[in-house]
Coordinates of N, CA and C in Angstrom, one line a residue:
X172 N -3.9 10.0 34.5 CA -5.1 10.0 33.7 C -6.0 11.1 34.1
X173 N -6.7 12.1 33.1 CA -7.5 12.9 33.5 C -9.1 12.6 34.0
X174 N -9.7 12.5 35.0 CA -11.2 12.3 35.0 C -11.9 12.8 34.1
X175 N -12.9 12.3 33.5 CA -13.7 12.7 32.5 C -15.2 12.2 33.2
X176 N -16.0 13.5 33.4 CA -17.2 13.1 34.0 C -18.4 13.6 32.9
X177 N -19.2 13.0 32.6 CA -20.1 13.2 31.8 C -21.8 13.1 32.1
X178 N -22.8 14.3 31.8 CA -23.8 13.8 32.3 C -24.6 13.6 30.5
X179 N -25.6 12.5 30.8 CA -26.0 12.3 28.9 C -27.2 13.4 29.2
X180 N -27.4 13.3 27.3 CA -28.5 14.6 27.2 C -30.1 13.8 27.4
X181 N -29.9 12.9 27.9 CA -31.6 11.9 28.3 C -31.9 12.5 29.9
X182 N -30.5 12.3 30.5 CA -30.6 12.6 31.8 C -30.9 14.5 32.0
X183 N -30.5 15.0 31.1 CA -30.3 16.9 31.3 C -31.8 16.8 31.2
X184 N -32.5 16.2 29.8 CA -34.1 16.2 29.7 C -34.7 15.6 31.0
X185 N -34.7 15.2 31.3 CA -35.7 14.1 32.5 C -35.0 15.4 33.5
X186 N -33.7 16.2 34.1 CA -34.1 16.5 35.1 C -33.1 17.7 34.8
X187 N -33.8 18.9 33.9 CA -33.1 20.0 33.8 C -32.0 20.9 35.0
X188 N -32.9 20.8 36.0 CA -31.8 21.7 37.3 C -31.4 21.0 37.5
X189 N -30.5 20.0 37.1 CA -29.5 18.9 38.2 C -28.1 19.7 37.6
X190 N -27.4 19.9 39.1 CA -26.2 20.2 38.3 C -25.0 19.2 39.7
X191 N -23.9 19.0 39.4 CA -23.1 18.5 39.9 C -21.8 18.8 40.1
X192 N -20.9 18.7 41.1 CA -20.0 19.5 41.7 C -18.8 18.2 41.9
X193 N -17.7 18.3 41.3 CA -16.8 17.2 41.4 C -15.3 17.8 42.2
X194 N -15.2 16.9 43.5 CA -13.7 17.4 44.3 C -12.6 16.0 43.9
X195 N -11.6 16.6 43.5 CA -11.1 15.4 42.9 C -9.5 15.5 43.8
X196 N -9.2 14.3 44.7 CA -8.1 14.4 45.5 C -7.4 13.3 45.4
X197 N -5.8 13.7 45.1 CA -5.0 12.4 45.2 C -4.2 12.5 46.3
X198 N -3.9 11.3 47.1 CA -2.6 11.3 47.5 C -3.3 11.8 49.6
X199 N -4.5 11.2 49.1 CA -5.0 10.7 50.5 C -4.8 9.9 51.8
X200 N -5.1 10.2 53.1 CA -5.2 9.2 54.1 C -5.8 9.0 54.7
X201 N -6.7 7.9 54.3 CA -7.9 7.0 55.1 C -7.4 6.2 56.0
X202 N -8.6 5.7 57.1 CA -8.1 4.4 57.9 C -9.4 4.4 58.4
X203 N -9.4 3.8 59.7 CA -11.1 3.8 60.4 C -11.0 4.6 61.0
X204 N -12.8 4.8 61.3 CA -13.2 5.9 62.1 C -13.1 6.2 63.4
X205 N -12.9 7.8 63.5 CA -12.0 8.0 64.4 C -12.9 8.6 65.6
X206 N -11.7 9.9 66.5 CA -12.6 10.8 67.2 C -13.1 12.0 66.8
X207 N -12.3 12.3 65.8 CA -12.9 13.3 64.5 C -13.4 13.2 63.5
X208 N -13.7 12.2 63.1 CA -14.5 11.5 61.7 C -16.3 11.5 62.8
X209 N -16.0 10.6 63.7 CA -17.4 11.0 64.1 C -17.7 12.1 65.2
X210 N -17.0 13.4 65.4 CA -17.3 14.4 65.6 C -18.2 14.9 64.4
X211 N -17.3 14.6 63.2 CA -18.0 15.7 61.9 C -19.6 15.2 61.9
X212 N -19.7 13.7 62.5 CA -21.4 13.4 62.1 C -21.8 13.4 62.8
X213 N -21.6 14.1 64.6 CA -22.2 14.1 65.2 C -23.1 15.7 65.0
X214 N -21.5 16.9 64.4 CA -22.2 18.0 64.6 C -23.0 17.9 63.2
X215 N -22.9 17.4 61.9 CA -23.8 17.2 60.9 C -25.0 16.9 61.5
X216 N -24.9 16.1 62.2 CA -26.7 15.8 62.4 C -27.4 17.1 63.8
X217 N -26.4 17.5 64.2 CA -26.9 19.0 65.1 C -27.5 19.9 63.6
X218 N -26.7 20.0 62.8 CA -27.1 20.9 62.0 C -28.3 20.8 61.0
X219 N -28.2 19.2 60.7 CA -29.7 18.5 59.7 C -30.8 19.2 61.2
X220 N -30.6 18.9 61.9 CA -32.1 19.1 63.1 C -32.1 20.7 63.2
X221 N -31.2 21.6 62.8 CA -31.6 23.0 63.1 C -32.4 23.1 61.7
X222 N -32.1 22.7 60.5 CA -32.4 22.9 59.2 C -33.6 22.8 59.2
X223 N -33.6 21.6 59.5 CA -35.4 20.8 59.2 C -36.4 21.5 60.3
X224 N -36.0 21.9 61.7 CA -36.8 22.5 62.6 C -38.1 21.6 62.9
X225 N -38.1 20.1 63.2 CA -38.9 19.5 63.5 C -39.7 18.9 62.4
X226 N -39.2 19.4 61.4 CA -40.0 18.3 60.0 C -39.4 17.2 59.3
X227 N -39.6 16.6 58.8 CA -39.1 15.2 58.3 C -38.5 15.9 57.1
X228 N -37.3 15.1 57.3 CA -36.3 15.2 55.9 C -37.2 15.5 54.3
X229 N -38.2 14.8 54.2 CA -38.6 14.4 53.0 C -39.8 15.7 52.8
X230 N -39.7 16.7 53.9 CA -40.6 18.1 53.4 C -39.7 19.0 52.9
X231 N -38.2 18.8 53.6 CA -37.0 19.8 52.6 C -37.4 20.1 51.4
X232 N -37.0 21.5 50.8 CA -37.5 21.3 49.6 C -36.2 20.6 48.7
X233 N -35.4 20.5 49.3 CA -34.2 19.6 48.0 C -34.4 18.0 48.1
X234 N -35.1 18.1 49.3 CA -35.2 16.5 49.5 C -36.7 16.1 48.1
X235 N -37.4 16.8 48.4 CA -38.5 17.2 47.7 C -38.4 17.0 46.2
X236 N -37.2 17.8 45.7 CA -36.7 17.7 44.4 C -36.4 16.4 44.1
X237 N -35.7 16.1 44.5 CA -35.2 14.4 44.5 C -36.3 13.2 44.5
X238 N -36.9 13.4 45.4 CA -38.2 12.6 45.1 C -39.3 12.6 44.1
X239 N -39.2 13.8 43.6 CA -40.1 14.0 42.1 C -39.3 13.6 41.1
X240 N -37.9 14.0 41.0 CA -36.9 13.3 39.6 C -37.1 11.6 39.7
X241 N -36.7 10.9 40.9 CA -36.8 9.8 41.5 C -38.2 9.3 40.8
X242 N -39.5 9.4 41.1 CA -40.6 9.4 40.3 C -40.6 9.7 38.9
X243 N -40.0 10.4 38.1 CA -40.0 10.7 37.0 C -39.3 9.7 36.1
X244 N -38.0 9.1 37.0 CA -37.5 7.4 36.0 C -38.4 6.5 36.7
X245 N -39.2 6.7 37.2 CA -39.9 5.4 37.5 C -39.4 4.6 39.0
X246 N -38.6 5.2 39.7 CA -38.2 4.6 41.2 C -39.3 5.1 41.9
X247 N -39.6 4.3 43.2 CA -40.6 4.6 44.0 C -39.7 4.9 45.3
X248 N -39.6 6.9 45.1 CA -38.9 7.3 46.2 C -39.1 6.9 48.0
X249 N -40.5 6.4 48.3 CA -40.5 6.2 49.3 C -39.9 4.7 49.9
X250 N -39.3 4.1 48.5 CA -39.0 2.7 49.2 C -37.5 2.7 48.8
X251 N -36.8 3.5 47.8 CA -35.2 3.4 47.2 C -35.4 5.2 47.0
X252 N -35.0 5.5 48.3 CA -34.9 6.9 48.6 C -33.3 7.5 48.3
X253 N -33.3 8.2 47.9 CA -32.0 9.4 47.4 C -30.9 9.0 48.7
X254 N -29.7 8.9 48.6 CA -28.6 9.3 49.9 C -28.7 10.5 51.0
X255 N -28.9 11.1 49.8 CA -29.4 11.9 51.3 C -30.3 12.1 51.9
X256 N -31.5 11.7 51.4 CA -33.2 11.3 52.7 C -32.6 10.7 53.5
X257 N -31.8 9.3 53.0 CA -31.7 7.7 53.1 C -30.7 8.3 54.7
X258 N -29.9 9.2 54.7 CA -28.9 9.7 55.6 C -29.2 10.1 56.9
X259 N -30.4 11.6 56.1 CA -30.8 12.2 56.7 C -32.0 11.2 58.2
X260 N -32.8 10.6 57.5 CA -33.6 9.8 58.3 C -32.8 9.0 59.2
X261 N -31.8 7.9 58.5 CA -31.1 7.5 59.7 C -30.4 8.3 60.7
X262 N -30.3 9.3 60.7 CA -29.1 10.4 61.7 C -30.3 10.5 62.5
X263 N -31.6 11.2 62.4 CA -32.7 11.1 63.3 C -33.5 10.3 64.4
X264 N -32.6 9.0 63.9 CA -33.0 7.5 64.5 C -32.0 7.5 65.9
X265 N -32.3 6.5 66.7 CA -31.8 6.3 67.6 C -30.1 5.5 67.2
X266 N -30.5 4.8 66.3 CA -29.3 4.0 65.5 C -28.2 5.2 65.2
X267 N -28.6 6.6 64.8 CA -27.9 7.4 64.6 C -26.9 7.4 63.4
X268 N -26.4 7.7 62.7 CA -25.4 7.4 61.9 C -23.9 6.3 61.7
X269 N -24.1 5.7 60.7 CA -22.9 4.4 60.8 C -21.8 5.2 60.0
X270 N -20.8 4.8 61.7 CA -19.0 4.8 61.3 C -18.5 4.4 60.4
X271 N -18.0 4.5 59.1 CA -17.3 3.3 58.1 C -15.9 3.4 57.9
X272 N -15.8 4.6 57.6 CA -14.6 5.1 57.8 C -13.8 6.3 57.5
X273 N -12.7 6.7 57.9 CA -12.7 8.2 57.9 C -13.0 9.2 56.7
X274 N -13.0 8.3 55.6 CA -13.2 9.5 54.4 C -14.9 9.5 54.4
X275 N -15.4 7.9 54.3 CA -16.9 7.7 54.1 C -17.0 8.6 55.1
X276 N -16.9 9.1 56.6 CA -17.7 9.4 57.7 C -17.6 10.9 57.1
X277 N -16.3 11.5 56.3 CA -16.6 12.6 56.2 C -17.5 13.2 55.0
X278 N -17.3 12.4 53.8 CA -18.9 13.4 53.2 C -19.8 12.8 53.2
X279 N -20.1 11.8 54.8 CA -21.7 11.4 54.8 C -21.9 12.7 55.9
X280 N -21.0 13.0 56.2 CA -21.2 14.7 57.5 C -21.5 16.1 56.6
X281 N -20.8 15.7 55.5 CA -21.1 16.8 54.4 C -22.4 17.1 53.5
X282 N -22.8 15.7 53.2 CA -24.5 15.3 52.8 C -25.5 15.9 53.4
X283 N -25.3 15.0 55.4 CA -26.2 15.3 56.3 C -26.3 16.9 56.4
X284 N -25.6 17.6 56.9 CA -25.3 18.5 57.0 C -25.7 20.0 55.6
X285 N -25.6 19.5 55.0 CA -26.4 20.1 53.7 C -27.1 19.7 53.3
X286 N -27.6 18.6 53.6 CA -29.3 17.8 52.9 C -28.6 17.9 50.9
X287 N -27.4 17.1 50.5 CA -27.3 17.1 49.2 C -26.8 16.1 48.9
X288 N -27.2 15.1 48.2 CA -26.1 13.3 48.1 C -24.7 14.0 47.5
X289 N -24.3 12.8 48.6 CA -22.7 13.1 48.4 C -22.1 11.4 48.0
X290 N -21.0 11.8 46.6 CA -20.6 10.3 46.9 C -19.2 10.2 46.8
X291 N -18.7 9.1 47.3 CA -17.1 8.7 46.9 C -16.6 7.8 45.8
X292 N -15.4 8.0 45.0 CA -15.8 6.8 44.3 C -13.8 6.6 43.9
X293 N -13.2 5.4 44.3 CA -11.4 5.2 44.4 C -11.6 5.1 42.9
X294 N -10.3 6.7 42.2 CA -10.1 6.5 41.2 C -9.3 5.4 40.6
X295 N -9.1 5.0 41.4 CA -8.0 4.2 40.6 C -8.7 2.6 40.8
X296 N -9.7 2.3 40.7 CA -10.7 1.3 39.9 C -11.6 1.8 38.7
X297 N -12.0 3.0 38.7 CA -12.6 3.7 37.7 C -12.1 3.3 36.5
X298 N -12.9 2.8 35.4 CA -12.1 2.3 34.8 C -12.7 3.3 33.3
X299 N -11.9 4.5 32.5 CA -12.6 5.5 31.3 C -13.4 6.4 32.2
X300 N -14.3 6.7 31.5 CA -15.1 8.0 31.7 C -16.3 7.7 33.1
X301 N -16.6 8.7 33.8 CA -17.9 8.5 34.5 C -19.0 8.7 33.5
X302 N -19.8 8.5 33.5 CA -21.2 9.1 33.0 C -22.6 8.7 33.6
X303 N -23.3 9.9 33.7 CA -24.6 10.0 34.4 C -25.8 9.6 33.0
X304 N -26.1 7.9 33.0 CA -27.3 8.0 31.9 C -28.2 7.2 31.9
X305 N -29.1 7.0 31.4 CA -30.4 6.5 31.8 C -30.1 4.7 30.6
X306 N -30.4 3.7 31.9 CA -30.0 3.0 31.3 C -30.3 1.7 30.3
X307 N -29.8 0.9 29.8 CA -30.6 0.2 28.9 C -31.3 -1.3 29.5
X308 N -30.9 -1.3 30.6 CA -31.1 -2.7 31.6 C -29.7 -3.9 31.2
X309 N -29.0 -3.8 30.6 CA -28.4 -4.5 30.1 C -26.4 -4.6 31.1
X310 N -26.8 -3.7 31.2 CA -25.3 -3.2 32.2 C -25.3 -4.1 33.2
X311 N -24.0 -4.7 33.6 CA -23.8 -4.9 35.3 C -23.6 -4.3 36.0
X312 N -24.1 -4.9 37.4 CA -23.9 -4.1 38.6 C -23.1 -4.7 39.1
X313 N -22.1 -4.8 40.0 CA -21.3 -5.8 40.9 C -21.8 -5.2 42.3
X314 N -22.2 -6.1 43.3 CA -22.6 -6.2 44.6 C -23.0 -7.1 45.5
X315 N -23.5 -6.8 46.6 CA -23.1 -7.9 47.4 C -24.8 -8.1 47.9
X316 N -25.4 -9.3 47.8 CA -26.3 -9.5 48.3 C -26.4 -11.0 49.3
X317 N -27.2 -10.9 50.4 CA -27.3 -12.5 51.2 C -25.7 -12.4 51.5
X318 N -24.8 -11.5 51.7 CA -23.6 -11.7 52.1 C -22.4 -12.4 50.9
X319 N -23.2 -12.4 49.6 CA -22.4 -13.0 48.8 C -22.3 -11.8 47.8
X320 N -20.9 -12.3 47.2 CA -20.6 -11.3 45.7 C -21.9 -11.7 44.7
X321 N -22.7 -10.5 43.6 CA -23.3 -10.8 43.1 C -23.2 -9.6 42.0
X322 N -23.6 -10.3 40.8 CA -24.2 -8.7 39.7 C -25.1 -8.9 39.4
X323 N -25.8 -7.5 39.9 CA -27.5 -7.2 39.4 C -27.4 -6.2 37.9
X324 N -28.5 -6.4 37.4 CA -28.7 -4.9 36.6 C -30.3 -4.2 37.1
X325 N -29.5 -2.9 36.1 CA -30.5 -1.8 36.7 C -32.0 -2.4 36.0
X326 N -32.9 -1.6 35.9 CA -34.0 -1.5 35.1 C -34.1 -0.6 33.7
X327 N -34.4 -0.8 32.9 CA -34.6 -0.2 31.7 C -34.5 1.4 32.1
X328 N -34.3 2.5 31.2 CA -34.3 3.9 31.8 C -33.9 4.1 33.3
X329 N -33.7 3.4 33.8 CA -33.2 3.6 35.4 C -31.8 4.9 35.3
X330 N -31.5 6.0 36.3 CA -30.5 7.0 36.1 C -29.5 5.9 36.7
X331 N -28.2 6.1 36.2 CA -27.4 5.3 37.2 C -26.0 6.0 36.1
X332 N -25.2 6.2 37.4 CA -23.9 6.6 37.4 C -23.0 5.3 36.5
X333 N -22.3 5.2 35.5 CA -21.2 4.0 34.8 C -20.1 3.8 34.5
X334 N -19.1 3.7 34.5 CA -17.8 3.9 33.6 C -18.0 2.9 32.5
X335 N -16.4 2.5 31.9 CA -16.7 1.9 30.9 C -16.5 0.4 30.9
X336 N -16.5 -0.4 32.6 CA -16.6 -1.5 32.9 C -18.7 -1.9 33.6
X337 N -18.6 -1.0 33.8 CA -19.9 -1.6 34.5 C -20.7 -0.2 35.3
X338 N -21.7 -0.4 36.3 CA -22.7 0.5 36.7 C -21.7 0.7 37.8
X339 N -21.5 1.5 38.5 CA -20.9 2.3 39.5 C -21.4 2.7 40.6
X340 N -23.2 3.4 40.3 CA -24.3 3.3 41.5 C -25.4 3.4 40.9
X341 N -26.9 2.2 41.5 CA -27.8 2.4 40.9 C -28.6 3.6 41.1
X342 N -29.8 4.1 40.8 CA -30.7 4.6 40.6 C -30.5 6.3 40.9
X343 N -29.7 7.0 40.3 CA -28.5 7.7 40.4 C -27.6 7.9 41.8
X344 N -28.5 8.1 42.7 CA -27.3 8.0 44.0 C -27.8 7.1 45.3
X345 N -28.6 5.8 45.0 CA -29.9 5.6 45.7 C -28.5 4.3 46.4
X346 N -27.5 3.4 45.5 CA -26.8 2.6 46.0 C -25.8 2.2 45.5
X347 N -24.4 1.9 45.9 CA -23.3 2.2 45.2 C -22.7 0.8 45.0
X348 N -21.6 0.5 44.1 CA -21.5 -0.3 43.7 C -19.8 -0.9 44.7
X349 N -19.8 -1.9 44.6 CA -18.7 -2.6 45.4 C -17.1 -1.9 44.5
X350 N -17.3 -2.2 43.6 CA -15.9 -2.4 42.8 C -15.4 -0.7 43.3
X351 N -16.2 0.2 43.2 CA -14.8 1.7 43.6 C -15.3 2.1 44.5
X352 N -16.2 1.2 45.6 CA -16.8 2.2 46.9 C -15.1 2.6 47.9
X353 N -15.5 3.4 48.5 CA -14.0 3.8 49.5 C -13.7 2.5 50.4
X354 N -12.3 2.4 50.5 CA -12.2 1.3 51.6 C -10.8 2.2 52.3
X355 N -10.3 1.8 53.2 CA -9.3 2.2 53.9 C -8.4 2.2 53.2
X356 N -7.6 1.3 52.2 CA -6.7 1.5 51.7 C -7.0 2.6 50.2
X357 N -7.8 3.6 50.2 CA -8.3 4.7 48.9 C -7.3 5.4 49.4
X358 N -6.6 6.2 48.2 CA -5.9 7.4 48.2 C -6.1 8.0 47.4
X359 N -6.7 7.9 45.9 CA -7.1 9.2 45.3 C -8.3 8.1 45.3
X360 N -9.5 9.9 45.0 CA -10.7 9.8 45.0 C -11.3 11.0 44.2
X361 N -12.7 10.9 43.6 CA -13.4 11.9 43.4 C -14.7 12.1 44.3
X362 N -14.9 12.9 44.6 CA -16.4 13.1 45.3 C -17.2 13.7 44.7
X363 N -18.6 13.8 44.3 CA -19.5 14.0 44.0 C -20.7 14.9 44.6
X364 N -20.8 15.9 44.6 CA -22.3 16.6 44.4 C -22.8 16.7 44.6
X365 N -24.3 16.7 44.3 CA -25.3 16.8 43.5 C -26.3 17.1 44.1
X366 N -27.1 18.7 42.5 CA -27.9 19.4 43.7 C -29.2 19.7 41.9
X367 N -30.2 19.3 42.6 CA -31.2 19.7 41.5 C -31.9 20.8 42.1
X368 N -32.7 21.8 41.3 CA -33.2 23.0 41.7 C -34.7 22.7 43.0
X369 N -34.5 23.3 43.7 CA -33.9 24.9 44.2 C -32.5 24.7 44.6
X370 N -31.5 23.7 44.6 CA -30.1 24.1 45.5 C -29.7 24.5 44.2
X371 N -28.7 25.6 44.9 CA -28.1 26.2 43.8 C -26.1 26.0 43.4
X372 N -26.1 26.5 42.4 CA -24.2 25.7 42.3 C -23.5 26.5 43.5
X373 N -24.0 27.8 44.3 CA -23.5 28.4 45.5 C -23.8 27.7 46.4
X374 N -25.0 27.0 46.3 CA -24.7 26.5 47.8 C -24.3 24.9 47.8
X375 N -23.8 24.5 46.3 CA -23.1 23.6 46.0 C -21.5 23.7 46.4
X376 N -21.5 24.3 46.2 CA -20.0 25.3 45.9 C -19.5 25.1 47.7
X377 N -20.4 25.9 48.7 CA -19.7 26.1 50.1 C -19.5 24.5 50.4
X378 N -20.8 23.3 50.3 CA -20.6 22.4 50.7 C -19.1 21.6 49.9
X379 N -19.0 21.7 48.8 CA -17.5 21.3 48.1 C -16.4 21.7 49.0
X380 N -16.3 23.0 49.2 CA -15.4 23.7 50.3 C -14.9 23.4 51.6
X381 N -15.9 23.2 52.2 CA -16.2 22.6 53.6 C -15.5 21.4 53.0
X382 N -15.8 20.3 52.3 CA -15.6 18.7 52.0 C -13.6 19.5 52.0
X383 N -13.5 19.7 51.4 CA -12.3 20.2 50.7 C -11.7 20.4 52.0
X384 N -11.7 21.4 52.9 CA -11.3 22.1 53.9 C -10.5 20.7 55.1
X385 N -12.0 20.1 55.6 CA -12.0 18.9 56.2 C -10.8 17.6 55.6
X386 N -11.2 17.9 54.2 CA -10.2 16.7 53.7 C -8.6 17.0 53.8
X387 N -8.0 18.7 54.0 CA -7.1 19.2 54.0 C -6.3 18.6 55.4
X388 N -7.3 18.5 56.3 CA -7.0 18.8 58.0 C -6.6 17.2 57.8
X389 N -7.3 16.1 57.7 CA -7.2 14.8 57.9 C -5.8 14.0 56.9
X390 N -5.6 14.9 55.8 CA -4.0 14.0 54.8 C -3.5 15.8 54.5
X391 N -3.1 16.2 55.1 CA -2.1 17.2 54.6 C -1.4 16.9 53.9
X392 N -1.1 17.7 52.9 CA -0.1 17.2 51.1 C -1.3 16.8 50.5
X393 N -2.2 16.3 50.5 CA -2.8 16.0 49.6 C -3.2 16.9 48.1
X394 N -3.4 16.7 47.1 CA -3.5 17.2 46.3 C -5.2 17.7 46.0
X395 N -6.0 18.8 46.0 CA -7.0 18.5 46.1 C -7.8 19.8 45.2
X396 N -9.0 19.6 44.2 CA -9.0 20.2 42.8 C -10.4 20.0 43.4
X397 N -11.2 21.6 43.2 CA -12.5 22.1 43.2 C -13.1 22.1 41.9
X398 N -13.3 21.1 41.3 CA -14.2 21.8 39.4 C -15.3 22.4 39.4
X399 N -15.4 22.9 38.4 CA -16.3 23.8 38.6 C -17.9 23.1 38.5
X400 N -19.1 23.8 38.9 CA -20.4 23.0 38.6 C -20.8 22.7 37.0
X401 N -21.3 21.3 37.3 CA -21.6 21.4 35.8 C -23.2 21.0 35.4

């Protein structure tokens, strides 16, 4: 089945420079994290601290970006912060970044490391089309709260990622949903993105590459497709 990723024309209006970068790989090998899964987030977070040079994640200017679109559906960025603040801040912490597993560890090293949310998502729960749209409140979310299975929904206009079973991740990349997050047994996947202005599709583009590159070294054979920005 072909991926079909779609962003709606509610979301292009509410946040013109958003563009998104999809790596689409089958025929992967995950397991837990390893000695090179958290090498990649050890040197990611060397590199988030040369970037930032002593400032908080949230003066970046892409971090920046994100926090204004975030405000503009109505989230309050300082409390359901983007994936990559959300990343960036914990890697700073003494807690340092959490191990999950070797694919998660690697484009949460690709995020940090470029200050850009990055997400995973097992195609083969995906169920029809992706689409990025602003939502009606009415959709489910499947997830886990108090340690139990649960479905929330978003808020009215909220961005959130969907197929054609249910919400996928709320407040576009702020929290992801149980049913296609990566688990160890994922073998194809798509990964995700996402860069609103000032990043640009080039410097979208290297971080795809790098993701790509890394993914080659860890399942060799794997089958693995750069699309273009959209």
């Amino acid at each position: 089945m072909t991926l079909t990723i779609a962003v709606s024309d509610e979301v292009r209006t509410l946040a013109p420079g958003f563009t998104h970068l999809a790596v689409e790989a089958h025929g992967l090998i995950n397991g837990p994290s390893d000695e090179d899964s958290s090498a990649l987030l050890d040197d990611a977070v060397r590199r988030l601290t040369e970037r930032l040079g002593g400032r908080a994640p949230h003066e970046d200017p892409h971090v920046a970006a994100w926090r204004e679109v975030y405000t503009a559906f109505g989230a309050k960025p300082s409390r359901t912060r983007n994936s990559a603040e959300a990343l960036a801040r914990r890697a700073l912490t003494d807690a340092g970044l959490p191990r999950i597993n070797r694919l998660v560890d690697l484009y949460n090293a690709i995020s940090v490391a470029h200050l850009i949310p990055v997400g995973g998502e097992d195609t083969d729960h995906i169920r029809g089309a992706m689409r990025l749209v602003r939502s009606t409140g009415q959709e489910p979310f499947p997830t886990v709260a108090g340690g139990e299975e649960a479905v929330e929904h978003p808020e009215p206009g909220e961005v959130v990622w969907r197929d054609d079973e249910a919400v996928t991740c709320r407040r576009w990349n702020w929290r992801q949903g149980t049913r296609t997050r990566l688990t160890e047994e994922s073998v194809n996947v798509v990964f995700l993105l996402e860069g609103l202005t000032p990043a640009t599709a080039a410097e979208l583009g290297a971080a795809a590459t790098e993701l790509a590159e890394s993914l080659e070294k860890i399942s060799p054979g794997a089958r693995i497709t750069l699309h273009d920005p959209a």
